[in-house]
Short mmCIF file of C-alpha atoms and ligand atoms in Angstrom, two decimals:
data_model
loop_
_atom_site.label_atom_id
_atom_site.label_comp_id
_atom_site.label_asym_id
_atom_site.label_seq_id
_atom_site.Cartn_x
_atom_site.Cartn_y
_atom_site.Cartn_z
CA UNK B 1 0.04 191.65 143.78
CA UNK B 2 -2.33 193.34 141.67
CA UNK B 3 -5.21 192.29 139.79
CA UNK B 4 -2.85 192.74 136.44
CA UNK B 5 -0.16 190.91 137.90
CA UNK B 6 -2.95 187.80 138.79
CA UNK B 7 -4.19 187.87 135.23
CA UNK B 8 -0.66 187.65 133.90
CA UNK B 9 0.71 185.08 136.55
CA UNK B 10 -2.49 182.92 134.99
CA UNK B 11 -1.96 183.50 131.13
CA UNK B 12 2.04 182.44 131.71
CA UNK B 13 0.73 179.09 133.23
CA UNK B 14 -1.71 178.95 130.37
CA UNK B 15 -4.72 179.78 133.01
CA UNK B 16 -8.09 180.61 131.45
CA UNK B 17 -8.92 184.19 133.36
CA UNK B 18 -12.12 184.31 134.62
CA UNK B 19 -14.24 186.45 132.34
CA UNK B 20 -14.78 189.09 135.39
CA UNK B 21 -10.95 189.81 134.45
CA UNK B 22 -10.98 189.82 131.05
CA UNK B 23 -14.04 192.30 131.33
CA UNK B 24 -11.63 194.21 133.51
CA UNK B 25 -9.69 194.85 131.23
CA UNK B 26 -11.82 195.88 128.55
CA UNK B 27 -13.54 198.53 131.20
CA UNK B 28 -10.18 200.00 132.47
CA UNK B 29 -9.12 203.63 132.55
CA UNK B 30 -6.73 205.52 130.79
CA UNK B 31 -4.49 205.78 134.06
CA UNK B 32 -4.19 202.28 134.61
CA UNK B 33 -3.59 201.94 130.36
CA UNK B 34 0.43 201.19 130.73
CA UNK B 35 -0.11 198.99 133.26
CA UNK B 36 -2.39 196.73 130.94
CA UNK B 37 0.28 197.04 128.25
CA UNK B 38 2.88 196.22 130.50
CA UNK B 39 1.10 192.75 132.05
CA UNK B 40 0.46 191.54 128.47
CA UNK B 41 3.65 192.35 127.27
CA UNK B 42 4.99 190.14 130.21
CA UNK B 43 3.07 187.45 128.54
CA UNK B 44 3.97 187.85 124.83
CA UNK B 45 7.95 188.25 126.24
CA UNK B 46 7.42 185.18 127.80
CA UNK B 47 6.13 182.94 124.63
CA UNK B 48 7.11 185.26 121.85
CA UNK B 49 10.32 187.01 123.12
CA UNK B 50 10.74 190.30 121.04
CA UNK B 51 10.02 188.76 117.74
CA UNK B 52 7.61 190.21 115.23
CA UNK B 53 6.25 187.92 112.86
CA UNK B 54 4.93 189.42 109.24
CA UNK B 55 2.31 188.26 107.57
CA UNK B 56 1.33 189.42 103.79
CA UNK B 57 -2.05 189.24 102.33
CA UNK B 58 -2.77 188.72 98.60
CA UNK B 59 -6.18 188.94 97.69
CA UNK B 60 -6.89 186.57 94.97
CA UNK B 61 -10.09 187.07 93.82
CA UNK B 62 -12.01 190.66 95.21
CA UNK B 63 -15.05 191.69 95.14
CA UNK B 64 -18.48 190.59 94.16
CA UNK B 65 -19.13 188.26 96.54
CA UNK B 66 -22.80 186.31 97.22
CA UNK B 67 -22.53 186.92 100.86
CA UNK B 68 -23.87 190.12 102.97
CA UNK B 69 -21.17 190.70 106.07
CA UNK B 70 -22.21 193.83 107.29
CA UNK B 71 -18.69 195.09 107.46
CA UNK B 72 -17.08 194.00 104.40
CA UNK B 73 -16.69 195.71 101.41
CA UNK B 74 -16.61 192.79 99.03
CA UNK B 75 -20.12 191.93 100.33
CA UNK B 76 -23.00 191.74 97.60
CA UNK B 77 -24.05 195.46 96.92
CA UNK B 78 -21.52 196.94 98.12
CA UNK B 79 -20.75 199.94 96.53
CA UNK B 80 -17.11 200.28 98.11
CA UNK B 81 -15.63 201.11 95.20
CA UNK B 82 -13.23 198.45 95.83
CA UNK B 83 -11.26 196.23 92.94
CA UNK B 84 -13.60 193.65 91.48
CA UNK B 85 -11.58 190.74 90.00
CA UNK B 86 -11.85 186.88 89.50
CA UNK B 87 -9.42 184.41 90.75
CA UNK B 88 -5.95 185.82 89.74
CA UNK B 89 -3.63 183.72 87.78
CA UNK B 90 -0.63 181.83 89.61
CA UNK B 91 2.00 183.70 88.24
CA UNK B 92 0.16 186.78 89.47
CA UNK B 93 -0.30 184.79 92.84
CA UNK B 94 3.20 184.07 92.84
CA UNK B 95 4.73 187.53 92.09
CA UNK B 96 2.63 189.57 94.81
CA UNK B 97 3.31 187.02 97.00
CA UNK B 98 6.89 186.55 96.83
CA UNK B 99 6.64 190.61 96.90
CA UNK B 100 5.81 190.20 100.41
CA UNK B 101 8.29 187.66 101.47
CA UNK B 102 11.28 189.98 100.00
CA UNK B 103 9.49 192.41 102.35
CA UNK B 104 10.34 190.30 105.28
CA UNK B 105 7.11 188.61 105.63
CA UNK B 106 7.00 184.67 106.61
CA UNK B 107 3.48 183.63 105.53
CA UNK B 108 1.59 184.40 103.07
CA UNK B 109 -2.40 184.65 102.91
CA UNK B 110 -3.85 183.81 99.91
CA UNK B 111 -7.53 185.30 100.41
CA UNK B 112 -10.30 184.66 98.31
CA UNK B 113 -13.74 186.58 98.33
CA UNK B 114 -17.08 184.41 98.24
CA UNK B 115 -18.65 182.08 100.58
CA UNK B 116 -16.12 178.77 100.27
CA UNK B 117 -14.66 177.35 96.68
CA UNK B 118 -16.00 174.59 94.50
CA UNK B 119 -13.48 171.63 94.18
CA UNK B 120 -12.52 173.41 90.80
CA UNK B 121 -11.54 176.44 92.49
CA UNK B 122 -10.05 174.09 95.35
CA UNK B 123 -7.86 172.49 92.26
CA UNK B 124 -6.77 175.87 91.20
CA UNK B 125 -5.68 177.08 94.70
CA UNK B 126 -4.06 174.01 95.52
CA UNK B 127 -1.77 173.88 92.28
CA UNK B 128 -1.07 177.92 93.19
CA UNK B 129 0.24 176.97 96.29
CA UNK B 130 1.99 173.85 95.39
CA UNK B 131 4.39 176.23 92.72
CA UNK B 132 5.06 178.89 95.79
CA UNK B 133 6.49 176.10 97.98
CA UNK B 134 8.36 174.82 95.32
CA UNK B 135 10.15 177.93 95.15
CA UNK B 136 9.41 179.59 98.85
CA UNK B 137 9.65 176.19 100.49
CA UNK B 138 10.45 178.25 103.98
CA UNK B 139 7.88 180.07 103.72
CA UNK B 140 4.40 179.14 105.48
CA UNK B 141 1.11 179.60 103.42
CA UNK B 142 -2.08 180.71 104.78
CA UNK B 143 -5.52 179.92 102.83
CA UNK B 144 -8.48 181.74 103.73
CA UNK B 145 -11.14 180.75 101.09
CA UNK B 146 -14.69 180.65 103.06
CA UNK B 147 -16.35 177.68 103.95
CA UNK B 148 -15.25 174.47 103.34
CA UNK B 149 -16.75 170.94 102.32
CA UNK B 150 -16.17 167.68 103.06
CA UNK B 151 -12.60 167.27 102.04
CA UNK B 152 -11.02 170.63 100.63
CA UNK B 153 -8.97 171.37 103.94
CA UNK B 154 -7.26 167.65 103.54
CA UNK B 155 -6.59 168.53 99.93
CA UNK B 156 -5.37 171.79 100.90
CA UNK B 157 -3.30 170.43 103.32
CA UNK B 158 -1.84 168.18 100.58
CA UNK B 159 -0.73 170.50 98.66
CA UNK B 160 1.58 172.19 101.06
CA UNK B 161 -0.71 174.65 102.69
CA UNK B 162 0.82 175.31 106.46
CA UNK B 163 -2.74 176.87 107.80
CA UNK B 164 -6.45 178.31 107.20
CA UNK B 165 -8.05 180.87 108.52
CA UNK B 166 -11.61 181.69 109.05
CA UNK B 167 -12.44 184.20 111.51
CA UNK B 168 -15.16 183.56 113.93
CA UNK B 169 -15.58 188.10 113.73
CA UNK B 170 -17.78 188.21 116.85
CA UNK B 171 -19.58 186.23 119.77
CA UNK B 172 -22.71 183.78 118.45
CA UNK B 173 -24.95 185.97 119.83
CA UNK B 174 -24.16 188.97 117.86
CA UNK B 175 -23.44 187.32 114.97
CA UNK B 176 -27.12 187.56 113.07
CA UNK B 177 -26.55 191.45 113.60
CA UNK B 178 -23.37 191.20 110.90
CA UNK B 179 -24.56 188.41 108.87
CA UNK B 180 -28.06 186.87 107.51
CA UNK B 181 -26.13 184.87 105.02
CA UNK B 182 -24.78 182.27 106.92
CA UNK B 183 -24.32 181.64 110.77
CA UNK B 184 -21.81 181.45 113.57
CA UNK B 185 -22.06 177.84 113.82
CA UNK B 186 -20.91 177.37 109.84
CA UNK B 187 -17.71 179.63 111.06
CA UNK B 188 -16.98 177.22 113.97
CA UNK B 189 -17.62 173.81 111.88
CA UNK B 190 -14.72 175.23 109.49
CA UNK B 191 -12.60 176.13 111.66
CA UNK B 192 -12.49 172.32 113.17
CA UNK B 193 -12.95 170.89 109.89
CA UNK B 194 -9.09 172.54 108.86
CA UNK B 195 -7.65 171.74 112.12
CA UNK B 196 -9.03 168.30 111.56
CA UNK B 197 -7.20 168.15 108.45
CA UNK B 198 -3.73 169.02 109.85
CA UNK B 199 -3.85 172.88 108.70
CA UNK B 200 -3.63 175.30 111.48
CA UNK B 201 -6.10 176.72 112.61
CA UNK B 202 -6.04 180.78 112.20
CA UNK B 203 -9.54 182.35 113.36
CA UNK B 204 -10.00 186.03 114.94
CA UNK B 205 -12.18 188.50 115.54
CA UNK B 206 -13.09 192.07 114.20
CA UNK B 207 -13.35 195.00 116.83
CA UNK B 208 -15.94 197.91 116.50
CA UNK B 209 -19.21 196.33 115.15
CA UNK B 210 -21.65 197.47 117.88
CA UNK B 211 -20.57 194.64 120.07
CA UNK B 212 -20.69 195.09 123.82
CA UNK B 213 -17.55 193.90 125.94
CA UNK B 214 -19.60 190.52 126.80
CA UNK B 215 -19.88 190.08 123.47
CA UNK B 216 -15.78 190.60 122.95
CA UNK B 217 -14.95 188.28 125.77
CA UNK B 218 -17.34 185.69 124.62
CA UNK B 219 -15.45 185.52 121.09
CA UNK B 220 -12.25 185.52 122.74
CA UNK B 221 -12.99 182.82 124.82
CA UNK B 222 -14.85 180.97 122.16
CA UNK B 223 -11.47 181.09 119.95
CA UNK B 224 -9.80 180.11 123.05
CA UNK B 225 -12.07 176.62 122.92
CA UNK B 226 -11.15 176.22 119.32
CA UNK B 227 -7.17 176.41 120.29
CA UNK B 228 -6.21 178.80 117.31
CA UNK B 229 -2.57 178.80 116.55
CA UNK B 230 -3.12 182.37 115.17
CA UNK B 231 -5.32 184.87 116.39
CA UNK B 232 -6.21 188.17 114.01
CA UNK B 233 -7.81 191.01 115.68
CA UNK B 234 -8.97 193.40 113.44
CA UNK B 235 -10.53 196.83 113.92
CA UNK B 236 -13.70 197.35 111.65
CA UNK B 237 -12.91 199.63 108.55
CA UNK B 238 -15.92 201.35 108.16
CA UNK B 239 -16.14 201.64 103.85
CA UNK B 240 -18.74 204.08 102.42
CA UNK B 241 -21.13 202.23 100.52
CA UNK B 242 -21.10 198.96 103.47
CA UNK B 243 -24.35 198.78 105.95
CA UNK B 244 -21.25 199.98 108.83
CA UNK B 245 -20.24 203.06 107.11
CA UNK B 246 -19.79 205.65 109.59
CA UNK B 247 -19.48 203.61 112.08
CA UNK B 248 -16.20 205.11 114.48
CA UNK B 249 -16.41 203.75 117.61
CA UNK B 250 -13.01 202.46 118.28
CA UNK B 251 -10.21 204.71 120.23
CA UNK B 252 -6.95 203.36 120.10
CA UNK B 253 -7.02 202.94 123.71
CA UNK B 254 -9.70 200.58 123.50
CA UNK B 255 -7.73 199.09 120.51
CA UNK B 256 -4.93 198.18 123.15
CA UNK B 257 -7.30 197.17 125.94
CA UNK B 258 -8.90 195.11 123.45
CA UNK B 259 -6.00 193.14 121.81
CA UNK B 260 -4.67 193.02 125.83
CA UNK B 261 -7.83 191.26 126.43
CA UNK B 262 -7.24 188.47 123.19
CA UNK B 263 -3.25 188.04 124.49
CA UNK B 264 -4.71 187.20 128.21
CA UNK B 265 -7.41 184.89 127.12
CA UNK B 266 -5.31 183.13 124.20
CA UNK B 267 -1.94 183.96 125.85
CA UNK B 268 -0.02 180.98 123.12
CA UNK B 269 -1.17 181.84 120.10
CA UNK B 270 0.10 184.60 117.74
CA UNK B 271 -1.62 187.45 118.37
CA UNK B 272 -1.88 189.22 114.79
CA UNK B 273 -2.69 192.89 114.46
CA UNK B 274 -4.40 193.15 111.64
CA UNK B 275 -7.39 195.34 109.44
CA UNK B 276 -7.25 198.61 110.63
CA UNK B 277 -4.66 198.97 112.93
CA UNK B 278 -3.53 202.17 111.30
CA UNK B 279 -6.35 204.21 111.23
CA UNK B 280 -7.88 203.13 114.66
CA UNK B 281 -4.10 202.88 116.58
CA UNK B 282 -2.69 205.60 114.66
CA UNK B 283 -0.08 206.85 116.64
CA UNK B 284 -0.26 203.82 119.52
CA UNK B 285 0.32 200.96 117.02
CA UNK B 286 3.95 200.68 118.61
CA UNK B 287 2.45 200.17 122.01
CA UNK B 288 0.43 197.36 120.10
CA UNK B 289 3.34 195.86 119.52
CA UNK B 290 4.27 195.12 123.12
CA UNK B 291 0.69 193.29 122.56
CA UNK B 292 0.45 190.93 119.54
CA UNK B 293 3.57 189.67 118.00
CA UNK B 294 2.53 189.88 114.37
CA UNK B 295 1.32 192.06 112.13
CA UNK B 296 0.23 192.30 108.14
CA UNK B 297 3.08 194.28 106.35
CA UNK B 298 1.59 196.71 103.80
CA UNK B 299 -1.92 196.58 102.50
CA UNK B 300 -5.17 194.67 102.88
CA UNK B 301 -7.47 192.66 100.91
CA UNK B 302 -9.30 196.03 99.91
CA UNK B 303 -7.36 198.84 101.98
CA UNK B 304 -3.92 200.38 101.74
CA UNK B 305 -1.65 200.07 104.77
CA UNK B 306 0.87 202.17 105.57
CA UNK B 307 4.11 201.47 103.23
CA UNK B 308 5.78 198.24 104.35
CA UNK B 309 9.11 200.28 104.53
CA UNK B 310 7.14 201.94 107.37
CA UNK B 311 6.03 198.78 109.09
CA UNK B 312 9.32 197.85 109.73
CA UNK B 313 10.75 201.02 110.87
CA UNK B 314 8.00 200.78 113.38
CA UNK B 315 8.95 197.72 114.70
CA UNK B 316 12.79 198.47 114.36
CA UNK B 317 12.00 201.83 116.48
CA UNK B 318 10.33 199.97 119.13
CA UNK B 319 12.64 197.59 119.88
CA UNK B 320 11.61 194.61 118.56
CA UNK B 321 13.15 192.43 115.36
CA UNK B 322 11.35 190.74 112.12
CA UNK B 323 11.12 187.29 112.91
CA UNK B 324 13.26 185.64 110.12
CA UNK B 325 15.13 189.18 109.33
CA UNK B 326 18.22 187.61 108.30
CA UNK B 327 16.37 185.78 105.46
CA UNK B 328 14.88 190.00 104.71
CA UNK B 329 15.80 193.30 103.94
CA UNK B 330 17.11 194.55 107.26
CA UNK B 331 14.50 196.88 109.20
CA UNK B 332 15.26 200.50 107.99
CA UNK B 333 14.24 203.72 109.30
CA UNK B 334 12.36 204.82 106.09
CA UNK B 335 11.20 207.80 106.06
CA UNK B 336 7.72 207.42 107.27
CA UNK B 337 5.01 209.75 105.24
CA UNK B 338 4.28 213.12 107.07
CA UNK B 339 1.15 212.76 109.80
CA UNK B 340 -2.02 214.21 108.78
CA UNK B 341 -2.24 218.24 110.10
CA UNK B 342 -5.44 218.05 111.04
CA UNK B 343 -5.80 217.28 114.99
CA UNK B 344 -7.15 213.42 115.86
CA UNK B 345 -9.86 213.75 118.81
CA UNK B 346 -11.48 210.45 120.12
CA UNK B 347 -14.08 208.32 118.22
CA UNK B 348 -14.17 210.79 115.47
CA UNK B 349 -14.92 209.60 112.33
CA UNK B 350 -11.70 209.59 110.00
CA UNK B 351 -13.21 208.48 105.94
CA UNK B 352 -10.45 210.20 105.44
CA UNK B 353 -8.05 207.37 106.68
CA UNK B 354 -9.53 205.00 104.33
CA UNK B 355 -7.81 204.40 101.07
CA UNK B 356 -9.29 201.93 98.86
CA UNK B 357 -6.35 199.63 97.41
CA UNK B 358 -5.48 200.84 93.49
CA UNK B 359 -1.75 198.41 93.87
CA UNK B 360 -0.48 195.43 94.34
CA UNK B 361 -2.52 192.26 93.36
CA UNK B 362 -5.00 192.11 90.44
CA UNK B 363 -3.44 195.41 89.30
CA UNK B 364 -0.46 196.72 87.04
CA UNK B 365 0.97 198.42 89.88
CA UNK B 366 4.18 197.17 92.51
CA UNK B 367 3.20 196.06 95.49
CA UNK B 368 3.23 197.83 98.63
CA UNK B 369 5.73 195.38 100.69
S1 LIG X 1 -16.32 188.51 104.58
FE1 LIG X 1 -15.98 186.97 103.00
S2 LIG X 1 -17.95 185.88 102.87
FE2 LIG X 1 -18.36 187.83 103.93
S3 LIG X 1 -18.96 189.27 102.29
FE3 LIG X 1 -16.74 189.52 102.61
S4 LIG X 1 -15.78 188.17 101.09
FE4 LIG X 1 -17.94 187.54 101.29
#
């Protein structure tokens, strides 16, 4: 048996590695990569089968926010370049939204920029999401609206919301190195306070900050305490005009060790590939797949994606099915836009693979779903 095989055996049985392994994995070569895909992939067959779940974000209200996170370009003073608008009426909600689900996704994130919502904004939210169930009552909603108060999550939950998220980012010791605003222990607080409430609890991580590997396998196993239902892993988009512009340091070979990492540590939960999977992955986001088993179909809160249409002929070509699909479009093999010329070496930087979002929500534009 190999030490893959031993870290898989234990995720199956819902064994915490020890963090020795999960640094393993993070520190392995390129010839033993396939083998770490394979041993995770053993674990996501066994709880996830072949299934893909799609998520679809709507960003309700972008931009302009109070808050400083290092990495984000809605962060006050950024100068991202990014669309600035206030909380987006329902019926705009409703239609970018239900743009995803005839995409093929089965939740929907309603995202909102700023550091949590007053009880006006919780009223607003709530009465959004109320109207979508009535008329997408299969469909699960996601809120992810800062930090909350005494209160908001139960309301939320009242109102039909299925889950929260709130990402913890990165471990509690790194955290004052992407943040001054608030601190890792308001993330954590949150998190409980939703799960508390009934909503599931969604809470990930974001890859490529200057973290070292401790500081990876402490946030993994730190979401691990919390119990997430859903796990994001995203893979820092470094905007011009953020404090981590120009900040590459992400191959996608450390993008699959990494997510290999989350699946062994949190082997139950959905592990969702999320934020820059395309320009980090590039080429290896099908491998990823044998990872996580969900993904975000088209764009991001600030970012295009790749077009939906090319989402699911990814997913289609590698073997796997939509969760849900016979409620969707059927996956298609669309044709997928032709590959940048240019050759892609290691750790470059690539501003060029960063395409701030002009569509979709808050805009006159369709949707990219
Ligand atoms: S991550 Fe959220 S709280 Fe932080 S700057 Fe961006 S929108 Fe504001």
């Amino acid at each position: 048996m190999t030490w893959l095989d031993s870290i898989a055996d234990k995720a199956v049985g819902r064994v915490l590695p020890a963090r020795s392994e999960a640094l393993a994995v993070l520190a392995s070569g390129d010839d033993e990569l396939l083998d770490v895909v394979a041993a995770a992939f053993r674990v996501r067959r066994h709880y996830f089968g072949r299934r893909v779940k799609l998520n679809y974000l709507v960003n309700i209200k972008s931009g302009l926010c109070p808050e400083d996170c290092f990495y984000c370009s809605q962060r006050a003073g950024s100068s991202a370049g990014v669309l600035k608008y206030t909380w987006l009426k329902a019926d705009e909600v409703l239609a970018s939204a239900e743009a995803g689900v005839a995409g093929g996704a089965r939740r929907v994130c309603l995202v909102a920029s700023g550091r949590g919502p007053t009880d006006r904004d919780i009223d607003r939210v709530c009465g959004t999401i109320a109207s979508f169930k009535e008329r997408n009552p299969d469909v699960e909603v996601c809120a992810c609206l800062g930090l909350l108060t005494d209160g908001q999550a139960q309301r939320l939950r009242a109102a039909g919301t299925t889950a929260y998220n709130h990402n913890l980012n990165t471990s509690g010791g790194h955290y004052a190195d992407i943040c001054t605003t608030h601190e890792y222990a308001d993330r954590v607080s949150t998190v409980t306070a939703a799960k508390a409430a009934g909503l599931s609890p969604c809470s990930g991580l974001i890859a490529g900050l200057g973290e070292t590997d401790e500081d990876l396998v402490d946030v993994a196993f730190a979401l691990r305490a919390l119990s997430p239902d859903s796990v994001p892993v995203n893979f820092l988009m470094p905007f011009e005009g953020t404090p981590l512009a120009g900040r590459w340091e992400l191959t996608p070979q450390r993008c699959l060790r990494i997510l290999a990492m989350v699946r062994f540590v949190c082997p139950d939960a959905e592990v969702r590939l999320a934020g820059g999977r395309e320009i980090h992955l590039r080429t290896l986001q099908p491998l990823a797949l044998h990872i996580v088993n969900s993904i975000f179909l088209g764009d991001y809160l600030t970012s295009e994606g790749q077009p939906g249409s090319a989402d699911l002929a990814m997913i289609a070509d590698a073997g796997f099915t939509v969760e849900g699909a016979e409620h969707a479009a059927a996956a298609h093999a669309a044709p997928v836009p032709a590959a940048d010329s240019a050759p892609l070496s290691l750790a470059t930087p690539r501003p060029d693979l960063v395409h701030v979002r002009r569509r979709g929500a808050g805009t006159s534009l369709p949707a990219n779903s």
